[in-house]
Coordinates of C-alpha atoms in Angstrom, one line a residue:
Chain W
M38 CA 0.0 0.0 0.0
A39 CA 1.2 3.5 -0.9
R40 CA 0.4 5.0 2.5
E41 CA 2.3 2.3 4.4
K42 CA 5.3 2.9 2.2
Y43 CA 5.4 6.7 2.9
I44 CA 5.0 6.0 6.6
K45 CA 7.8 3.5 6.6
M46 CA 10.0 6.0 4.8
L47 CA 9.2 8.7 7.3
L48 CA 10.0 6.4 10.2
M49 CA 13.2 5.4 8.5
A50 CA 14.1 9.0 8.2
C51 CA 13.7 9.4 12.0
A52 CA 16.1 6.5 12.6
S53 CA 18.5 7.8 10.0
L54 CA 18.7 11.1 11.9
S55 CA 21.1 9.4 14.3
F56 CA 23.5 9.0 11.4
L57 CA 23.0 12.5 10.1
A58 CA 23.6 13.9 13.6
I59 CA 26.8 12.1 14.2
L60 CA 28.1 12.9 10.7
L61 CA 27.3 16.6 11.1
I62 CA 28.9 16.8 14.6
F63 CA 32.1 15.3 13.2
L64 CA 32.1 17.5 10.1
F65 CA 31.4 20.7 12.0
I66 CA 33.9 20.1 14.8
F67 CA 36.5 18.8 12.3
Q68 CA 36.1 21.8 9.9
E69 CA 36.3 24.3 12.8
S70 CA 39.5 22.7 14.1
L71 CA 41.1 22.5 10.7
P72 CA 42.8 25.9 11.0
A73 CA 44.4 24.7 14.2
I74 CA 45.7 21.6 12.6
T75 CA 47.2 23.5 9.6
R76 CA 48.3 26.7 11.3
I77 CA 49.4 25.5 14.7
G78 CA 50.3 21.9 13.8
I79 CA 49.5 18.7 15.5
P80 CA 52.8 18.4 17.5
N81 CA 52.2 21.9 19.0
L82 CA 48.6 21.1 19.8
F83 CA 49.7 18.2 21.9
S84 CA 52.6 20.0 23.6
A85 CA 52.7 21.0 27.2
A86 CA 52.8 24.7 26.5
W87 CA 49.4 26.4 26.9
N88 CA 49.5 30.2 26.8
P89 CA 46.9 31.6 24.4
D90 CA 48.2 35.2 24.9
K91 CA 51.5 34.1 23.4
G92 CA 50.0 31.8 20.7
Q93 CA 50.8 28.6 22.5
Y94 CA 48.0 26.1 22.4
G95 CA 49.3 22.8 23.7
M96 CA 46.6 20.6 25.3
L97 CA 48.8 18.1 27.1
A98 CA 48.0 19.4 30.6
F99 CA 44.2 19.1 29.9
L100 CA 44.5 15.7 28.3
I101 CA 46.4 14.4 31.3
G102 CA 43.8 16.1 33.6
T103 CA 41.0 14.4 31.8
L104 CA 42.7 11.0 31.9
L105 CA 43.7 11.2 35.5
S106 CA 40.4 12.4 36.8
T107 CA 38.6 9.7 34.8
L108 CA 40.9 7.1 36.2
G109 CA 40.4 8.4 39.7
G110 CA 36.7 8.6 39.3
L111 CA 36.6 5.0 38.1
L112 CA 38.9 3.7 40.9
I113 CA 36.4 4.9 43.4
G114 CA 33.2 4.6 41.4
A115 CA 33.6 1.3 39.6
P116 CA 34.1 -0.9 42.8
L117 CA 31.3 1.0 44.5
G118 CA 29.0 0.7 41.4
I119 CA 29.7 -3.0 40.8
G120 CA 29.4 -3.7 44.5
T121 CA 26.0 -1.9 44.7
A122 CA 24.8 -3.9 41.6
V123 CA 25.8 -7.2 43.2
F124 CA 24.2 -6.1 46.5
L125 CA 20.9 -5.2 45.0
D126 CA 20.7 -8.2 42.7
Q127 CA 22.0 -10.9 45.1
V128 CA 22.2 -9.8 48.7
A129 CA 19.6 -7.1 49.5
P130 CA 16.0 -8.0 50.6
S131 CA 13.6 -7.0 47.8
R132 CA 12.3 -3.9 49.6
M133 CA 15.9 -2.6 50.2
A134 CA 16.8 -3.4 46.6
N135 CA 13.8 -1.4 45.4
V136 CA 14.8 1.6 47.5
I137 CA 18.4 1.4 46.1
R138 CA 17.1 1.0 42.5
R139 CA 14.9 4.1 42.8
G140 CA 17.6 6.0 44.7
V141 CA 20.2 5.3 41.9
E142 CA 17.7 6.5 39.3
L143 CA 17.2 9.7 41.3
L144 CA 20.9 10.1 41.6
A145 CA 21.3 9.9 37.9
G146 CA 18.8 12.7 37.5
I147 CA 20.5 15.2 39.9
P148 CA 21.9 17.9 37.7
S149 CA 25.7 18.0 37.4
V150 CA 25.9 21.6 38.4
V151 CA 24.3 20.7 41.7
I152 CA 26.8 17.9 42.3
G153 CA 29.6 20.3 41.3
W154 CA 28.3 22.9 43.7
F155 CA 28.4 20.5 46.6
G156 CA 31.9 19.5 45.5
L157 CA 32.8 23.2 45.6
I158 CA 31.3 24.2 49.0
I159 CA 31.9 20.9 50.9
L160 CA 34.5 18.7 49.2
V161 CA 37.0 21.3 48.2
P162 CA 37.2 23.0 51.7
F163 CA 37.4 19.5 53.2
I164 CA 40.4 18.5 51.0
A165 CA 42.0 21.8 51.6
R166 CA 41.8 21.3 55.4
I167 CA 43.3 17.8 55.4
T168 CA 46.0 18.4 52.9
G169 CA 46.8 22.0 53.4
S170 CA 46.4 22.7 49.6
A171 CA 43.9 24.9 48.0
G172 CA 41.6 21.9 47.7
Y173 CA 41.0 22.1 43.9
G174 CA 42.4 19.5 41.6
I175 CA 42.2 16.0 40.3
A176 CA 41.4 14.5 43.8
A177 CA 38.2 16.7 44.1
A178 CA 37.3 16.0 40.4
S179 CA 37.7 12.2 40.9
V180 CA 35.4 12.1 43.9
V181 CA 32.8 14.2 42.0
L182 CA 33.1 11.9 39.0
A183 CA 32.8 8.8 41.2
V184 CA 29.4 10.1 42.3
M185 CA 28.4 10.7 38.7
V186 CA 29.5 7.3 37.3
L187 CA 27.9 5.4 40.1
P188 CA 24.4 5.4 38.7
T189 CA 25.6 4.3 35.2
I190 CA 27.7 1.4 36.4
T191 CA 25.2 0.3 39.0
A192 CA 22.2 0.3 36.6
L193 CA 24.1 -1.5 33.8
G194 CA 25.8 -3.9 36.2
A195 CA 22.6 -4.9 37.8
E196 CA 21.0 -5.4 34.4
T197 CA 23.8 -7.7 33.4
L198 CA 23.5 -9.8 36.6
R199 CA 19.7 -10.0 36.2
S200 CA 20.0 -11.3 32.7
L201 CA 22.3 -14.2 33.6
P202 CA 20.5 -17.6 33.4
P203 CA 19.2 -18.6 36.9
E204 CA 20.6 -22.2 36.4
L205 CA 24.1 -20.8 36.9
K206 CA 23.3 -19.7 40.4
E207 CA 21.1 -22.8 41.2
A208 CA 23.8 -25.2 40.1
S209 CA 26.4 -23.4 42.2
V210 CA 24.3 -23.3 45.3
A211 CA 23.3 -27.0 44.8
M212 CA 26.9 -27.9 44.8
G213 CA 27.1 -26.4 48.3
A214 CA 28.8 -23.2 47.4
T215 CA 28.2 -20.2 49.7
R216 CA 26.7 -17.0 48.3
W217 CA 30.1 -15.3 48.2
Q218 CA 31.6 -18.2 46.4
T219 CA 28.8 -18.2 43.9
I220 CA 29.2 -14.5 43.3
R221 CA 32.9 -14.6 43.0
K222 CA 33.4 -17.8 41.0
V223 CA 30.2 -18.1 39.0
L224 CA 28.2 -14.9 38.6
L225 CA 30.9 -12.2 38.2
P226 CA 32.9 -14.3 35.7
A227 CA 29.7 -15.1 33.7
G228 CA 28.8 -11.4 33.6
K229 CA 32.3 -10.2 33.0
E230 CA 31.6 -8.7 29.5
G231 CA 28.5 -6.8 30.6
I232 CA 30.2 -5.4 33.7
L233 CA 33.2 -4.3 31.6
V234 CA 30.8 -2.6 29.2
A235 CA 29.2 -0.9 32.2
V236 CA 32.6 0.4 33.3
V237 CA 33.5 1.6 29.9
L238 CA 30.2 3.5 29.5
G239 CA 30.9 5.0 33.0
M240 CA 34.3 6.0 31.7
G241 CA 32.6 7.8 28.8
R242 CA 30.4 9.7 31.2
A243 CA 33.5 10.6 33.2
I244 CA 35.5 11.8 30.2
G245 CA 32.6 14.0 29.0
E246 CA 31.4 15.3 32.3
T247 CA 31.9 19.1 32.1
M248 CA 30.2 21.3 34.6
A249 CA 30.8 19.4 37.8
V250 CA 34.5 19.0 37.0
Q251 CA 34.9 22.6 35.9
M252 CA 33.7 23.7 39.3
V253 CA 36.2 21.7 41.4
V254 CA 39.3 21.1 39.3
G255 CA 40.7 24.6 39.8
N256 CA 40.9 25.7 36.1
S257 CA 44.6 26.3 35.8
S258 CA 46.6 25.2 32.8
Q259 CA 49.5 23.7 34.7
L260 CA 50.5 20.2 33.9
T261 CA 50.6 18.3 37.2
L262 CA 50.5 14.8 38.5
N263 CA 49.8 16.0 42.0
P264 CA 46.1 15.3 42.7
F265 CA 45.9 18.3 45.1
Q266 CA 47.1 20.9 42.7
P267 CA 44.7 23.0 40.5
T268 CA 44.7 21.9 36.9
G269 CA 42.2 21.5 34.1
T270 CA 40.5 19.0 31.8
L271 CA 39.6 19.1 28.2
T272 CA 35.9 19.7 29.1
S273 CA 36.6 22.3 31.8
N274 CA 38.9 24.2 29.5
L275 CA 36.3 24.3 26.7
V276 CA 33.5 25.6 28.9
T277 CA 35.8 28.2 30.5
N278 CA 37.2 29.6 27.3
M279 CA 34.9 28.9 24.4
G280 CA 32.7 31.9 25.0
E281 CA 35.4 34.5 24.3
A282 CA 37.9 32.7 22.1
V283 CA 38.5 33.9 18.5
G284 CA 40.9 33.0 15.7
N285 CA 43.6 30.4 16.4
F286 CA 42.5 30.2 20.0
R287 CA 39.0 29.1 19.0
A288 CA 40.3 26.7 16.5
A289 CA 42.6 25.1 19.1
L290 CA 39.6 24.7 21.4
F291 CA 37.7 23.0 18.6
A292 CA 40.7 20.7 18.2
Q293 CA 40.2 19.8 21.9
A294 CA 36.6 19.0 21.2
L295 CA 37.7 16.8 18.4
V296 CA 40.0 14.9 20.7
L297 CA 37.1 14.4 23.1
L298 CA 35.0 13.1 20.2
I299 CA 37.7 10.7 19.1
L300 CA 38.2 9.5 22.7
S301 CA 34.4 8.7 22.9
M302 CA 34.5 6.9 19.6
I303 CA 37.4 4.8 20.8
L304 CA 35.3 3.7 23.8
I305 CA 32.4 2.7 21.5
V306 CA 34.6 0.7 19.3
S307 CA 36.1 -1.1 22.3
I308 CA 32.6 -1.9 23.6
R309 CA 31.9 -3.4 20.1
F310 CA 35.1 -5.4 20.5
I311 CA 34.2 -6.7 24.0
T312 CA 30.7 -7.8 23.0
R313 CA 31.7 -9.3 19.7
K314 CA 34.4 -11.4 21.4
K315 CA 31.7 -12.8 23.7
E316 CA 29.4 -13.7 20.8
A317 CA 32.2 -15.5 18.9
Chain V
M188 CA 39.8 -19.0 55.9
D189 CA 36.8 -21.2 55.9
A190 CA 34.0 -20.5 53.4
R191 CA 31.3 -19.6 55.9
K192 CA 33.4 -16.9 57.5
A193 CA 34.3 -15.5 54.1
D194 CA 30.7 -15.5 53.1
R195 CA 29.7 -13.6 56.3
I196 CA 32.4 -11.0 55.7
A197 CA 31.4 -10.6 52.1
T198 CA 27.8 -10.1 53.0
A199 CA 28.8 -7.4 55.5
V200 CA 30.9 -5.7 52.9
F201 CA 28.1 -5.7 50.3
W202 CA 25.7 -4.3 52.9
A203 CA 28.2 -1.6 53.6
I204 CA 28.6 -0.8 49.9
G205 CA 24.8 -0.6 49.5
I206 CA 24.5 1.7 52.5
I207 CA 27.3 3.9 51.2
A208 CA 25.6 4.3 47.8
L209 CA 22.3 5.1 49.5
G210 CA 24.1 7.4 51.9
I211 CA 25.6 9.4 49.1
L212 CA 22.2 10.1 47.7
A213 CA 20.6 10.8 51.1
F214 CA 23.5 13.2 51.9
I215 CA 23.0 15.1 48.6
V216 CA 19.2 15.3 48.9
I217 CA 19.4 16.4 52.6
E218 CA 22.1 19.0 51.9
I219 CA 20.1 20.4 49.0
F220 CA 17.0 20.8 51.0
A221 CA 18.7 21.9 54.2
R222 CA 20.5 24.7 52.4
G223 CA 17.9 25.8 49.8
L224 CA 14.4 24.7 50.6
I225 CA 13.5 27.9 52.6
T226 CA 14.7 30.1 49.8
A227 CA 13.1 27.9 47.1
V228 CA 9.6 28.2 48.5
K229 CA 9.6 32.0 48.8
P230 CA 7.4 33.5 46.0
S231 CA 9.8 36.4 45.8
F232 CA 12.5 33.9 44.8
F233 CA 10.9 31.3 42.6
A234 CA 8.7 33.9 40.9
G235 CA 10.8 37.0 41.4
K236 CA 12.8 39.1 39.0
P237 CA 16.5 38.4 38.8
Q238 CA 19.1 41.0 39.7
A239 CA 22.3 41.4 37.7
L240 CA 24.3 43.3 40.4
K241 CA 22.3 43.7 43.6
E242 CA 21.2 41.1 46.0
G243 CA 17.7 39.8 46.6
G244 CA 17.1 38.7 43.0
G245 CA 14.7 35.8 42.1
V246 CA 14.7 33.2 39.4
G247 CA 11.2 33.5 38.0
P248 CA 12.2 33.8 34.3
M249 CA 14.7 31.0 34.8
V250 CA 12.1 28.6 36.1
V251 CA 9.8 29.5 33.2
S252 CA 12.8 29.0 30.8
T253 CA 13.5 25.5 32.2
I254 CA 9.9 24.4 31.8
Y255 CA 9.7 26.0 28.3
L256 CA 12.8 24.3 27.2
V257 CA 11.7 20.9 28.6
V258 CA 8.3 21.2 26.8
L259 CA 9.8 22.4 23.5
T260 CA 12.5 19.7 23.5
M261 CA 9.9 17.0 24.2
L262 CA 7.7 18.3 21.3
I263 CA 10.7 17.7 19.0
S264 CA 12.2 14.7 20.7
F265 CA 9.0 12.6 21.3
P266 CA 7.8 12.1 17.7
I267 CA 11.4 11.6 16.4
S268 CA 12.6 9.2 19.0
V269 CA 9.3 7.2 19.1
G270 CA 9.2 7.2 15.3
A271 CA 12.7 5.8 15.0
A272 CA 11.9 3.3 17.7
I273 CA 8.8 2.1 15.8
Y274 CA 10.9 1.8 12.7
L275 CA 13.5 -0.4 14.4
A276 CA 11.1 -2.5 16.4
E277 CA 8.2 -2.9 13.9
F278 CA 9.4 -2.2 10.3
A279 CA 13.1 -2.8 9.9
R280 CA 14.5 -6.2 9.1
E281 CA 17.6 -6.8 11.2
G282 CA 20.5 -6.5 8.8
R283 CA 23.4 -4.3 7.9
F284 CA 21.3 -1.1 7.9
T285 CA 19.9 -1.6 11.4
R286 CA 23.3 -2.6 12.7
F287 CA 24.7 0.6 11.2
I288 CA 21.9 2.7 12.8
R289 CA 22.5 1.1 16.1
F290 CA 26.2 1.9 15.9
C291 CA 25.4 5.6 15.1
L292 CA 23.0 5.6 18.1
D293 CA 25.7 4.2 20.4
S294 CA 28.2 6.7 19.2
L295 CA 25.8 9.6 19.6
G296 CA 25.1 8.3 23.1
T297 CA 28.7 8.7 24.2
V298 CA 29.4 12.1 22.7
P299 CA 30.0 14.4 25.6
S300 CA 27.3 17.1 26.2
I301 CA 29.9 19.8 25.9
V302 CA 30.6 18.6 22.3
F303 CA 26.9 18.7 21.6
A304 CA 26.9 22.3 23.0
I305 CA 29.7 23.4 20.8
F306 CA 28.1 21.7 17.8
G307 CA 24.8 23.5 18.5
M308 CA 26.6 26.8 18.9
T309 CA 28.5 26.3 15.5
L310 CA 25.3 25.2 13.7
F311 CA 22.8 27.8 14.9
L312 CA 24.9 30.8 16.0
F313 CA 27.7 30.7 13.4
Y314 CA 26.2 29.0 10.3
L315 CA 22.5 30.0 10.6
N316 CA 23.3 33.3 12.3
W317 CA 20.6 32.9 15.0
R318 CA 21.1 34.5 18.4
T319 CA 21.0 32.2 21.5
C320 CA 17.5 31.0 21.8
L321 CA 15.2 28.3 23.2
L322 CA 14.7 26.6 19.8
A323 CA 18.5 26.2 19.2
G324 CA 18.8 24.5 22.6
A325 CA 15.8 22.4 22.1
I326 CA 17.0 20.9 18.8
T327 CA 20.4 20.3 20.2
M328 CA 19.0 18.7 23.3
A329 CA 16.6 16.5 21.1
L330 CA 19.7 15.1 19.4
L331 CA 21.4 14.5 22.7
N332 CA 18.4 12.6 24.0
L333 CA 17.7 10.6 20.9
P334 CA 19.8 7.5 21.9
V335 CA 18.4 7.2 25.5
F336 CA 14.9 7.9 24.6
L337 CA 14.8 5.7 21.6
R338 CA 16.2 2.7 23.5
S339 CA 13.6 2.9 26.2
A340 CA 10.8 3.4 23.6
E341 CA 12.0 0.4 21.6
E342 CA 12.1 -1.7 24.7
A343 CA 8.5 -0.8 25.5
L344 CA 7.4 -1.7 22.0
R345 CA 9.2 -5.0 22.0
Q346 CA 7.4 -6.0 25.2
V347 CA 4.1 -6.0 23.4
P348 CA 3.3 -9.7 22.8
L349 CA 3.6 -10.8 19.2
T350 CA 0.2 -12.4 19.4
Y351 CA -1.4 -8.9 19.6
R352 CA 0.1 -8.0 16.2
E353 CA -0.9 -11.4 14.7
A354 CA -4.5 -11.0 15.9
S355 CA -4.7 -7.5 14.4
M356 CA -3.2 -8.5 11.1
S357 CA -5.3 -11.6 10.8
L358 CA -8.3 -9.3 10.9
G359 CA -7.0 -7.6 7.9
A360 CA -5.3 -4.6 9.4
D361 CA -2.1 -3.5 7.7
R362 CA 1.2 -3.0 9.6
W363 CA 0.8 0.7 10.3
T364 CA -2.8 0.4 11.5
T365 CA -1.7 -2.4 13.8
V366 CA 1.1 -0.2 15.2
K367 CA -1.2 2.8 15.6
K368 CA -4.2 1.0 17.1
I369 CA -2.7 -1.9 18.9
V370 CA 1.0 -1.7 19.6
L371 CA 1.5 2.0 20.4
P372 CA -1.4 2.2 22.9
T373 CA -0.2 -1.0 24.6
A374 CA 3.4 0.3 24.8
M375 CA 2.3 3.8 25.9
P376 CA 2.8 3.3 29.7
G377 CA 6.3 2.0 29.1
I378 CA 7.1 4.8 26.7
I379 CA 6.0 7.3 29.2
T380 CA 8.1 5.9 32.0
G381 CA 10.9 6.0 29.5
T382 CA 10.7 9.8 29.4
I383 CA 11.8 10.2 33.1
L384 CA 15.5 10.0 32.2
P385 CA 15.4 12.4 29.1
L386 CA 13.2 14.8 31.1
G387 CA 15.6 14.9 33.9
R388 CA 18.5 15.4 31.6
I389 CA 16.9 18.3 29.7
M390 CA 16.1 19.9 33.0
G391 CA 19.6 19.5 34.5
E392 CA 21.7 20.1 31.4
S393 CA 23.8 23.2 31.6
A394 CA 26.6 22.9 29.0
V395 CA 24.2 22.9 26.1
V396 CA 22.2 25.7 27.7
I397 CA 25.2 28.0 28.3
F398 CA 26.3 27.9 24.6
T399 CA 22.9 27.8 22.8
V400 CA 20.1 29.2 25.0
G401 CA 21.7 31.8 27.2
V402 CA 22.6 32.4 30.9
F403 CA 20.7 35.5 31.9
V404 CA 17.4 37.1 31.1
R405 CA 15.2 39.7 32.8
A406 CA 12.0 39.0 31.0
I407 CA 10.0 35.8 30.7
P408 CA 10.8 34.3 27.3
L409 CA 7.7 34.0 25.0
S410 CA 8.7 32.9 21.5
P411 CA 10.9 29.9 20.9
F412 CA 13.3 32.3 19.2
D413 CA 13.7 34.3 22.4
P414 CA 16.9 34.0 24.5
A415 CA 16.2 32.4 27.8
A416 CA 18.1 31.2 30.9
P417 CA 17.2 27.8 32.1
L418 CA 17.9 27.3 35.8
A419 CA 20.7 24.8 35.6
G420 CA 22.7 27.1 33.3
Y421 CA 21.9 30.2 35.4
I422 CA 23.1 28.5 38.6
W423 CA 26.4 27.8 37.0
Y424 CA 26.6 31.3 35.7
V425 CA 25.8 32.9 39.0
Q426 CA 28.4 31.0 41.0
S427 CA 31.0 31.4 38.2
E428 CA 30.6 35.2 38.0
A429 CA 30.0 35.6 41.7
V430 CA 29.0 39.2 41.1
V431 CA 25.7 39.3 43.1
P432 CA 26.6 39.3 46.8
D433 CA 24.0 36.6 47.7
Y434 CA 25.0 34.2 44.9
R435 CA 25.3 31.4 47.4
T436 CA 21.6 31.8 48.4
I437 CA 20.6 31.8 44.8
V438 CA 22.5 28.6 43.9
N439 CA 21.2 26.8 47.0
G440 CA 17.7 27.9 46.3
G441 CA 18.0 27.1 42.6
A442 CA 19.4 23.6 43.4
A443 CA 16.4 22.9 45.7
I444 CA 14.0 24.0 42.9
L445 CA 15.7 21.7 40.4
L446 CA 15.4 18.8 42.9
I447 CA 11.7 19.6 43.4
L448 CA 11.2 19.6 39.6
L449 CA 13.0 16.3 39.4
F450 CA 10.6 14.8 42.0
L451 CA 7.7 16.2 40.1
I452 CA 8.9 14.7 36.9
N453 CA 9.3 11.3 38.5
F454 CA 5.9 11.4 40.2
G455 CA 4.1 12.9 37.2
T456 CA 5.4 10.5 34.6
R457 CA 4.6 7.5 36.9
R458 CA 1.1 8.8 37.4
L459 CA 0.5 9.4 33.7
S460 CA 1.9 5.9 32.9
A461 CA -0.5 4.3 35.5
Y462 CA -3.4 6.3 34.0
Y463 CA -2.6 4.9 30.6
S464 CA -2.4 1.3 31.8
K465 CA -5.7 1.7 33.6
K466 CA -7.4 3.3 30.6
K467 CA -6.2 0.4 28.4
S468 CA -7.4 -2.3 30.7
L469 CA -10.8 -0.6 30.7
G470 CA -10.8 -0.9 26.9
G471 CA -10.8 2.9 26.4

């Protein structure tokens, strides 16, 4: 029927919008960062020297800031998230599990500016007091990110555990294994891929998180491995400077957005790799 | 160590982890309300005019901006996301094309919101020469929400039993009529619960808002082409500029309003979803 054909085409167009969107995002960001690649050059863009007033646009400090804060956030957030997922799927009584499930959903909805604000007025002064530093930096950013990746990892982790065949657990318990032995030797290994995907998606959230990190990381451009020193991340640098930047400065910022985009694509490809290996 | 002892220790550790996770949430919620609830419920605050330099400003236009942006984004996002979900769940045959679409959706889902923000700014402000406005933000946000919204809608559609479709088509209905009259109404409660996450994200998103919608307005925005200042972006702006002397009060009050809106979204969508399931079971 002709009508059905048109409707099918219209619906297909809706689905194809995802392709159009990702294509346009890539094209625009790439085109706007092209001047930076040709005029500043890729080696300079990845150098440690960042001083826009003098025409130096190296993003190394921000790249390291992004990687360190993501790593820190996952070191705290991943065990907590996986643990919570196991707790609500295996250990908690059903009413408690429901409370946690609702709670985690709610936590996912709390705006990142609000979490950043509490980082700023509670966490930063706390870190400042115990370390004698200014309180801003990777340590503060990591804690904030841990809170933000927790809902992602918990929700996806619990979903993985729930979708495991019940026979696995039954067989293990029937053999006389305790709950902990079942979790450690049977359930976690069986759900390995799904849990890994949950952590990688949490990582994506951490790399891209902007506002909360910008509020606690200190927004300096110094390259540092000290978690208690103010530094910056790719996202925080973008949001701080994009408004005013022109010319080469703006192009260099677009190049940083391109790096963020490439980092998130690497994550997606690695997730494909993880899930494909399981199917094979 | 014997297995029973290890099991008891592990159980205690998992309880501790669960309580920590819940504790983090409780801490944040309690802190937000303790610091901001009194400010948030004052009419001079939630409906008041903002101040650029003096203290005592309200966030009336910002609250309106947030609600306006949420509604506008959903008007764009709902038909597109549900339409795409219908295509994937009901019309498309699994193959190279659908695999490709899913790859694009996954990719879109991991693009950081700041990149969406910069993309929206480039497209609307630089290429189309718009000024910052609600519509620019709403379109950007609709793209940002597409993967999440689509996935939950598709899941809701797939939960409709196959026999419903078979029964409808055996009576001579074509595919689209079946979708419209049988599948969509049955999946509606699930689709509506699936809006909780996107609604919360639109309400709380600040990066996109800062670059495409605006961070400060005095007047209540009327047209979709008006600049606006949704609350989440305004909160960030106020604390980052720190010009008004009472900016802490404004941020605390604003955070409390956002949390109240989040509760309303959760409560409202669940009620609406329950209403639809009841209506369906009555045959309406």
